[in-house]
Amino acid sequence: MIIGNGGIALELAYEIEGCEVIWAIKDKAIGNTFFDAGAAEFLTSKLIAEKPEAKIAHKRTRYTTEGRKKEAETKANVGHIGSALGPDWHEGLNLKGTKEFSHKIHIETMCEVKKIYLLKEFRFSKKNSLNFPRDHHNQSVTTDKEIWPVYVELTNEKIYGCDFIVSATGVTPNVEPFLCGNKFALGEDGGLKVDDHMCTSLPDVYAAGDICSASWQPSPFWQQMRLWTQARQMGWYAAKCMAAATSGDSIDMDFSFELFAHVTKFFNYKVVLLGKYNAQSLGSDHELMLRCTKGQEYIKVVMQNGRMMGAVLIGETDLEETFENLILNQMNLSSYGEDLLDPNIDIEDYFD
């Protein structure tokens, strides 16, 4: 059972093969952190596909623990926890089950975990667990006779037995080790407040990544999200700021904070998120433009007053650089209307 609806849960749901998976999410659709319901529906079709496909090539820097060699990545070494930076965290782990199918996932929406039972506790409770639902359309499920090491009761009153649970319910700033005896200013989300030079409220103490709360006036196209890419950018920038402060130099805000940009891979699709990709903080004063080719690409553009504010690109669209520039230069695109996403028009070449 996978519990959660963020990046780790999305990756696991697709990467696990040959194993029945119950996926419990608190939202109406998968990937609510990153996508709207339309993009979620586009991706969900991949979970029903039986045949595995060739993995897309990795065109990015890969992160591993120091000195780790490929030949050492055997089952004997699975216990050694590796790098958590980026989509490489499950490299070296065998995510294939013993069954002959590729994916078999049942999604329980709008629910959370109510209680977890070990086998002995579950028997004592006299409750019944449900079989894995065999049919996407037929929601009737029967009592499970199989014995499982652990059982999960959901808030929708359904109980499932499973071999193990993966809790992937998000990130909380881990500030506790630093608060005792210190008077750090905290943000609304519980992180350590940092200014535009990554400095906390205490002199000469800097913070970056998941633990910090950005408290400067952000660019209109940037927002803080606790993602590995942003943590890495903050770390680099914090190091620059510390070096500049030591030598007495001034330093400008890093360009990576001008535009929110996150590139990753979900369900074997390249995924690019730019700017206010989900119309964050834009209120109702915006409009969406969509282009979708089933099984190939999903493009969503967020527009405000004729200007591009954000975009979601799923698949090999080759539009990320063009859209990045259109968001940053705030060119008025009103005259182009829906032609902006016309597949017969090469807008990448047009705006080059």
CSV table of C-alpha atoms in Angstrom, one decimal:
chain,number,residue,atom,x,y,z
A,1,MET,CA,0.0,0.0,0.0
A,2,ILE,CA,1.2,3.5,-1.0
A,3,ILE,CA,-0.1,6.3,1.1
A,4,GLY,CA,0.4,9.8,-0.2
A,5,ASN,CA,0.1,11.9,-3.4
A,6,GLY,CA,3.4,13.6,-3.9
A,7,GLY,CA,6.5,12.9,-6.0
A,8,ILE,CA,7.6,9.8,-4.2
A,9,ALA,CA,4.2,8.2,-4.4
A,10,LEU,CA,3.8,9.0,-8.1
A,11,GLU,CA,7.2,7.5,-8.9
A,12,LEU,CA,6.6,4.4,-6.8
A,13,ALA,CA,3.1,3.8,-8.3
A,14,TYR,CA,4.6,3.4,-11.8
A,15,GLU,CA,8.0,1.9,-11.0
A,16,ILE,CA,6.6,-1.1,-8.9
A,17,GLU,CA,5.9,-3.9,-11.3
A,18,GLY,CA,4.5,-7.4,-10.8
A,19,CYS,CA,2.8,-6.5,-7.6
A,20,GLU,CA,-0.7,-5.6,-6.6
A,21,VAL,CA,-0.7,-2.0,-5.2
A,22,ILE,CA,-3.4,-0.1,-3.3
A,23,TRP,CA,-2.8,3.6,-3.6
A,24,ALA,CA,-4.6,5.8,-1.0
A,25,ILE,CA,-4.7,9.5,-1.7
A,26,LYS,CA,-6.5,12.3,0.2
A,27,ASP,CA,-7.4,14.1,-3.1
A,28,LYS,CA,-9.8,13.5,-5.9
A,29,ALA,CA,-7.1,12.9,-8.4
A,30,ILE,CA,-3.4,11.6,-8.4
A,31,GLY,CA,-0.5,14.1,-8.3
A,32,ASN,CA,-2.5,16.9,-6.8
A,33,THR,CA,0.7,18.7,-5.8
A,34,PHE,CA,1.8,19.0,-9.4
A,35,PHE,CA,-1.2,18.5,-11.7
A,36,ASP,CA,-4.8,19.4,-12.3
A,37,ALA,CA,-7.5,16.7,-12.8
A,38,GLY,CA,-6.9,16.8,-16.6
A,39,ALA,CA,-3.2,16.0,-16.4
A,40,ALA,CA,-4.0,13.3,-13.8
A,41,GLU,CA,-6.4,11.6,-16.1
A,42,PHE,CA,-3.8,11.7,-18.9
A,43,LEU,CA,-1.3,10.0,-16.7
A,44,THR,CA,-3.7,7.4,-15.2
A,45,SER,CA,-4.1,5.7,-18.5
A,46,LYS,CA,-0.4,4.6,-18.2
A,47,LEU,CA,-1.2,2.7,-14.9
A,48,ILE,CA,-3.7,0.5,-16.7
A,49,ALA,CA,-1.3,-0.4,-19.5
A,50,GLU,CA,-0.2,-4.0,-19.1
A,51,LYS,CA,3.0,-4.1,-21.2
A,52,PRO,CA,6.1,-2.4,-19.8
A,53,GLU,CA,7.8,0.0,-22.2
A,54,ALA,CA,11.4,1.2,-22.8
A,55,LYS,CA,12.4,3.8,-20.2
A,56,ILE,CA,13.1,7.3,-21.5
A,57,ALA,CA,16.8,8.4,-21.5
A,58,HIS,CA,18.1,10.4,-18.5
A,59,LYS,CA,19.5,13.6,-19.8
A,60,ARG,CA,20.6,15.1,-16.5
A,61,THR,CA,23.2,15.0,-13.7
A,62,ARG,CA,22.8,11.8,-11.6
A,63,TYR,CA,23.5,11.7,-7.8
A,64,THR,CA,24.8,8.7,-5.9
A,65,THR,CA,26.6,8.2,-2.6
A,66,GLU,CA,30.4,8.7,-2.7
A,67,GLY,CA,32.5,5.8,-3.8
A,68,ARG,CA,29.5,3.6,-4.7
A,69,LYS,CA,30.0,1.4,-7.7
A,70,LYS,CA,27.5,-0.3,-9.9
A,71,GLU,CA,28.8,-3.7,-9.1
A,72,ALA,CA,28.2,-3.1,-5.4
A,73,GLU,CA,24.5,-2.5,-6.1
A,74,THR,CA,23.5,-6.1,-5.2
A,75,LYS,CA,20.7,-7.3,-3.0
A,76,ALA,CA,23.2,-7.5,-0.2
A,77,ASN,CA,23.6,-3.7,-0.3
A,78,VAL,CA,19.9,-2.7,-0.5
A,79,GLY,CA,20.1,-2.0,3.3
A,80,HIS,CA,22.6,0.8,2.6
A,81,ILE,CA,20.5,4.0,2.2
A,82,GLY,CA,21.6,6.0,-0.8
A,83,SER,CA,21.1,9.6,-2.0
A,84,ALA,CA,17.7,11.1,-1.8
A,85,LEU,CA,18.4,13.7,-4.4
A,86,GLY,CA,16.2,13.6,-7.4
A,87,PRO,CA,14.6,10.6,-9.2
A,88,ASP,CA,17.6,8.4,-8.5
A,89,TRP,CA,16.6,7.5,-5.0
A,90,HIS,CA,15.3,4.0,-6.0
A,91,GLU,CA,18.3,3.2,-8.2
A,92,GLY,CA,19.7,-0.2,-7.1
A,93,LEU,CA,16.5,-1.2,-5.5
A,94,ASN,CA,14.6,-4.1,-7.1
A,95,LEU,CA,11.0,-2.9,-7.5
A,96,LYS,CA,9.8,-6.0,-9.4
A,97,GLY,CA,7.4,-8.4,-7.8
A,98,THR,CA,6.8,-12.0,-8.6
A,99,LYS,CA,3.6,-11.7,-10.6
A,100,GLU,CA,3.6,-11.8,-14.4
A,101,PHE,CA,1.8,-8.6,-15.0
A,102,SER,CA,3.3,-5.1,-15.3
A,103,HIS,CA,1.1,-2.7,-13.3
A,104,LYS,CA,-2.0,-3.6,-11.2
A,105,ILE,CA,-3.0,-0.6,-9.1
A,106,HIS,CA,-6.2,0.3,-7.3
A,107,ILE,CA,-6.6,3.9,-6.3
A,108,GLU,CA,-8.6,4.9,-3.2
A,109,THR,CA,-9.4,8.6,-3.4
A,110,MET,CA,-10.5,11.2,-0.8
A,111,CYS,CA,-9.2,9.1,2.1
A,112,GLU,CA,-6.4,8.9,4.7
A,113,VAL,CA,-5.2,6.3,7.1
A,114,LYS,CA,-7.4,5.8,10.1
A,115,LYS,CA,-5.6,2.9,11.8
A,116,ILE,CA,-2.8,0.4,11.2
A,117,TYR,CA,-3.0,-3.1,12.6
A,118,LEU,CA,-0.4,-5.8,12.9
A,119,LEU,CA,-1.8,-9.4,12.3
A,120,LYS,CA,-2.4,-10.2,16.0
A,121,GLU,CA,-4.2,-6.9,16.6
A,122,PHE,CA,-6.3,-7.3,13.5
A,123,ARG,CA,-7.4,-10.8,14.5
A,124,PHE,CA,-8.4,-9.5,17.9
A,125,SER,CA,-10.4,-6.6,16.3
A,126,LYS,CA,-12.7,-9.2,14.6
A,127,LYS,CA,-12.8,-6.9,11.5
A,128,ASN,CA,-12.7,-8.1,7.9
A,129,SER,CA,-10.3,-6.9,5.1
A,130,LEU,CA,-11.2,-6.6,1.5
A,131,ASN,CA,-9.7,-8.4,-1.5
A,132,PHE,CA,-7.8,-6.5,-4.1
A,133,PRO,CA,-10.4,-5.1,-6.5
A,134,ARG,CA,-10.1,-7.0,-9.8
A,135,ASP,CA,-12.2,-4.8,-12.0
A,136,HIS,CA,-11.9,-1.0,-12.4
A,137,HIS,CA,-15.6,-0.7,-13.3
A,138,ASN,CA,-17.1,-3.1,-10.8
A,139,GLN,CA,-16.5,-1.6,-7.3
A,140,SER,CA,-18.0,-4.6,-5.4
A,141,VAL,CA,-15.2,-6.3,-3.4
A,142,THR,CA,-15.2,-9.5,-1.4
A,143,THR,CA,-13.7,-10.4,2.0
A,144,ASP,CA,-10.0,-11.3,1.8
A,145,LYS,CA,-9.2,-14.8,3.3
A,146,GLU,CA,-5.5,-14.3,2.9
A,147,ILE,CA,-3.3,-13.6,5.9
A,148,TRP,CA,-1.2,-10.4,5.8
A,149,PRO,CA,1.5,-9.1,8.1
A,150,VAL,CA,-0.1,-5.7,8.3
A,151,TYR,CA,-3.6,-4.2,7.7
A,152,VAL,CA,-4.6,-0.6,7.0
A,153,GLU,CA,-8.0,0.9,7.8
A,154,LEU,CA,-8.8,3.9,5.7
A,155,THR,CA,-11.1,6.8,6.7
A,156,ASN,CA,-13.6,5.5,4.0
A,157,GLU,CA,-14.0,2.5,6.3
A,158,LYS,CA,-12.3,0.1,3.9
A,159,ILE,CA,-9.6,-2.2,5.2
A,160,TYR,CA,-6.9,-3.9,3.1
A,161,GLY,CA,-4.2,-6.3,4.1
A,162,CYS,CA,-0.7,-5.9,2.6
A,163,ASP,CA,2.9,-7.0,2.9
A,164,PHE,CA,4.2,-3.5,3.7
A,165,ILE,CA,3.2,0.2,3.7
A,166,VAL,CA,5.1,3.0,2.0
A,167,SER,CA,4.3,6.3,3.7
A,168,ALA,CA,4.9,9.2,1.2
A,169,THR,CA,2.8,11.9,2.7
A,170,GLY,CA,5.0,14.9,2.1
A,171,VAL,CA,7.6,17.1,3.8
A,172,THR,CA,7.6,18.9,7.1
A,173,PRO,CA,10.5,21.3,8.0
A,174,ASN,CA,12.6,19.5,10.6
A,175,VAL,CA,13.5,22.5,12.8
A,176,GLU,CA,13.3,20.8,16.2
A,177,PRO,CA,17.0,20.2,16.6
A,178,PHE,CA,17.8,23.9,16.2
A,179,LEU,CA,15.1,25.6,18.2
A,180,CYS,CA,16.2,24.8,21.8
A,181,GLY,CA,18.1,27.8,23.2
A,182,ASN,CA,17.8,29.8,19.9
A,183,LYS,CA,15.3,32.5,18.9
A,184,PHE,CA,14.7,31.7,15.2
A,185,ALA,CA,11.9,33.5,13.5
A,186,LEU,CA,9.6,30.8,11.9
A,187,GLY,CA,7.4,31.0,8.8
A,188,GLU,CA,3.7,30.1,8.7
A,189,ASP,CA,4.7,26.6,7.4
A,190,GLY,CA,7.0,26.1,10.4
A,191,GLY,CA,10.3,26.6,8.6
A,192,LEU,CA,13.2,28.9,9.6
A,193,LYS,CA,12.5,32.3,8.0
A,194,VAL,CA,15.3,33.3,5.6
A,195,ASP,CA,15.9,36.6,3.8
A,196,ASP,CA,16.9,37.1,0.1
A,197,HIS,CA,20.5,36.0,1.1
A,198,MET,CA,19.3,32.8,2.8
A,199,CYS,CA,20.2,34.2,6.2
A,200,THR,CA,18.0,33.3,9.1
A,201,SER,CA,16.9,35.8,11.8
A,202,LEU,CA,20.1,34.9,13.7
A,203,PRO,CA,23.3,36.6,12.4
A,204,ASP,CA,25.7,34.3,10.4
A,205,VAL,CA,23.2,31.4,10.5
A,206,TYR,CA,22.0,30.3,7.0
A,207,ALA,CA,19.3,27.8,6.0
A,208,ALA,CA,18.4,26.2,2.6
A,209,GLY,CA,16.1,23.6,1.3
A,210,ASP,CA,13.2,21.9,3.1
A,211,ILE,CA,14.0,23.4,6.5
A,212,CYS,CA,13.7,27.1,5.4
A,213,SER,CA,10.7,29.4,4.6
A,214,ALA,CA,11.5,32.0,1.9
A,215,SER,CA,10.3,35.3,3.5
A,216,TRP,CA,11.5,37.7,0.8
A,217,GLN,CA,9.2,39.3,-1.8
A,218,PRO,CA,9.3,36.7,-4.5
A,219,SER,CA,9.3,37.1,-8.3
A,220,PRO,CA,5.8,37.0,-9.8
A,221,PHE,CA,6.7,33.7,-11.4
A,222,TRP,CA,8.4,31.9,-8.5
A,223,GLN,CA,7.1,30.1,-5.4
A,224,GLN,CA,8.7,27.9,-2.8
A,225,MET,CA,8.1,24.2,-3.1
A,226,ARG,CA,10.0,21.6,-1.1
A,227,LEU,CA,11.5,19.8,-4.0
A,228,TRP,CA,15.0,18.4,-4.5
A,229,THR,CA,15.8,20.9,-7.4
A,230,GLN,CA,14.9,23.9,-5.3
A,231,ALA,CA,16.9,22.6,-2.3
A,232,ARG,CA,19.9,22.2,-4.5
A,233,GLN,CA,19.5,25.8,-5.9
A,234,MET,CA,19.1,27.2,-2.4
A,235,GLY,CA,22.2,25.3,-1.2
A,236,TRP,CA,24.3,26.7,-4.0
A,237,TYR,CA,23.0,30.2,-3.5
A,238,ALA,CA,23.4,30.1,0.3
A,239,ALA,CA,27.1,29.0,-0.1
A,240,LYS,CA,27.6,32.0,-2.5
A,241,CYS,CA,26.0,34.4,0.1
A,242,MET,CA,28.1,33.0,2.9
A,243,ALA,CA,31.3,33.5,0.9
A,244,ALA,CA,30.3,37.0,-0.2
A,245,ALA,CA,29.5,38.0,3.5
A,246,THR,CA,32.8,36.7,4.6
A,247,SER,CA,34.7,38.7,2.0
A,248,GLY,CA,32.5,41.8,2.4
A,249,ASP,CA,31.2,41.6,-1.2
A,250,SER,CA,27.7,42.3,-2.4
A,251,ILE,CA,25.8,39.6,-4.3
A,252,ASP,CA,22.7,39.7,-6.5
A,253,MET,CA,19.8,37.3,-6.1
A,254,ASP,CA,20.4,34.1,-8.0
A,255,PHE,CA,18.6,33.9,-11.4
A,256,SER,CA,17.1,30.5,-10.4
A,257,PHE,CA,14.7,32.5,-8.2
A,258,GLU,CA,13.3,34.5,-11.1
A,259,LEU,CA,11.2,31.7,-12.5
A,260,PHE,CA,10.0,28.5,-10.8
A,261,ALA,CA,11.2,25.6,-12.9
A,262,HIS,CA,11.1,21.8,-12.1
A,263,VAL,CA,12.0,19.0,-14.5
A,264,THR,CA,11.3,15.4,-13.6
A,265,LYS,CA,9.9,12.2,-14.8
A,266,PHE,CA,6.5,10.6,-13.9
A,267,PHE,CA,5.1,7.5,-15.5
A,268,ASN,CA,7.9,7.4,-18.0
A,269,TYR,CA,6.9,10.9,-19.3
A,270,LYS,CA,9.2,13.9,-19.1
A,271,VAL,CA,7.5,16.5,-16.9
A,272,VAL,CA,8.3,20.2,-16.9
A,273,LEU,CA,6.6,22.7,-14.5
A,274,LEU,CA,7.1,26.4,-15.1
A,275,GLY,CA,6.1,29.6,-13.2
A,276,LYS,CA,2.6,29.6,-11.8
A,277,TYR,CA,1.9,26.3,-13.4
A,278,ASN,CA,-1.2,25.7,-11.3
A,279,ALA,CA,-2.3,29.4,-11.3
A,280,GLN,CA,-0.9,29.7,-7.7
A,281,SER,CA,-2.0,33.0,-6.1
A,282,LEU,CA,-3.6,34.3,-9.3
A,283,GLY,CA,-7.1,34.0,-8.0
A,284,SER,CA,-9.9,33.7,-10.6
A,285,ASP,CA,-8.3,36.3,-12.8
A,286,HIS,CA,-6.7,33.9,-15.3
A,287,GLU,CA,-7.5,31.5,-18.1
A,288,LEU,CA,-6.2,28.1,-19.2
A,289,MET,CA,-5.2,26.8,-22.6
A,290,LEU,CA,-4.9,23.1,-23.2
A,291,ARG,CA,-3.5,20.7,-25.8
A,292,CYS,CA,-3.6,17.0,-25.3
A,293,THR,CA,-2.6,14.1,-27.5
A,294,LYS,CA,-3.5,10.9,-25.7
A,295,GLY,CA,-0.5,8.8,-24.8
A,296,GLN,CA,1.9,11.4,-26.2
A,297,GLU,CA,1.7,14.9,-24.7
A,298,TYR,CA,-0.3,17.1,-22.3
A,299,ILE,CA,0.3,20.9,-22.5
A,300,LYS,CA,-1.4,23.4,-20.2
A,301,VAL,CA,-0.7,27.1,-20.3
A,302,VAL,CA,-1.8,29.6,-17.6
A,303,MET,CA,-2.5,33.1,-19.1
A,304,GLN,CA,-3.3,36.4,-17.3
A,305,ASN,CA,-4.1,39.6,-19.2
A,306,GLY,CA,-2.8,38.0,-22.4
A,307,ARG,CA,0.5,37.1,-20.8
A,308,MET,CA,1.9,33.7,-20.0
A,309,MET,CA,2.3,33.1,-16.3
A,310,GLY,CA,3.0,29.4,-16.1
A,311,ALA,CA,2.9,26.0,-17.9
A,312,VAL,CA,2.7,22.3,-17.4
A,313,LEU,CA,4.5,20.2,-20.2
A,314,ILE,CA,4.2,16.4,-20.1
A,315,GLY,CA,5.9,14.4,-22.8
A,316,GLU,CA,8.6,15.4,-25.4
A,317,THR,CA,7.0,18.8,-26.3
A,318,ASP,CA,10.3,20.7,-26.9
A,319,LEU,CA,8.5,23.8,-25.7
A,320,GLU,CA,10.1,24.4,-22.3
A,321,GLU,CA,12.7,26.9,-23.5
A,322,THR,CA,10.2,28.9,-25.6
A,323,PHE,CA,7.7,29.1,-22.8
A,324,GLU,CA,10.3,30.0,-20.2
A,325,ASN,CA,11.3,33.0,-22.3
A,326,LEU,CA,7.6,34.0,-22.9
A,327,ILE,CA,7.0,33.9,-19.2
A,328,LEU,CA,10.1,35.9,-18.3
A,329,ASN,CA,9.7,38.6,-21.0
A,330,GLN,CA,5.9,38.9,-20.5
A,331,MET,CA,5.2,39.5,-24.2
A,332,ASN,CA,1.5,40.2,-24.9
A,333,LEU,CA,0.2,37.1,-26.6
A,334,SER,CA,-3.5,38.1,-26.9
A,335,SER,CA,-3.3,38.4,-30.7
A,336,TYR,CA,-2.3,34.7,-31.1
A,337,GLY,CA,-5.3,33.3,-29.2
A,338,GLU,CA,-5.5,29.5,-29.3
A,339,ASP,CA,-3.1,29.4,-32.2
A,340,LEU,CA,-0.4,29.5,-29.5
A,341,LEU,CA,-0.9,25.8,-28.9
A,342,ASP,CA,-1.8,24.8,-32.5
A,343,PRO,CA,0.2,21.7,-33.2
A,344,ASN,CA,0.5,22.7,-36.9
A,345,ILE,CA,2.3,25.9,-36.0
A,346,ASP,CA,6.0,25.6,-34.9
A,347,ILE,CA,5.9,28.3,-32.2
A,348,GLU,CA,9.3,27.2,-31.0
A,349,ASP,CA,10.7,28.4,-34.3
A,350,TYR,CA,8.3,31.4,-34.5
A,351,PHE,CA,9.5,32.9,-31.2
A,352,ASP,CA,13.1,32.0,-31.6
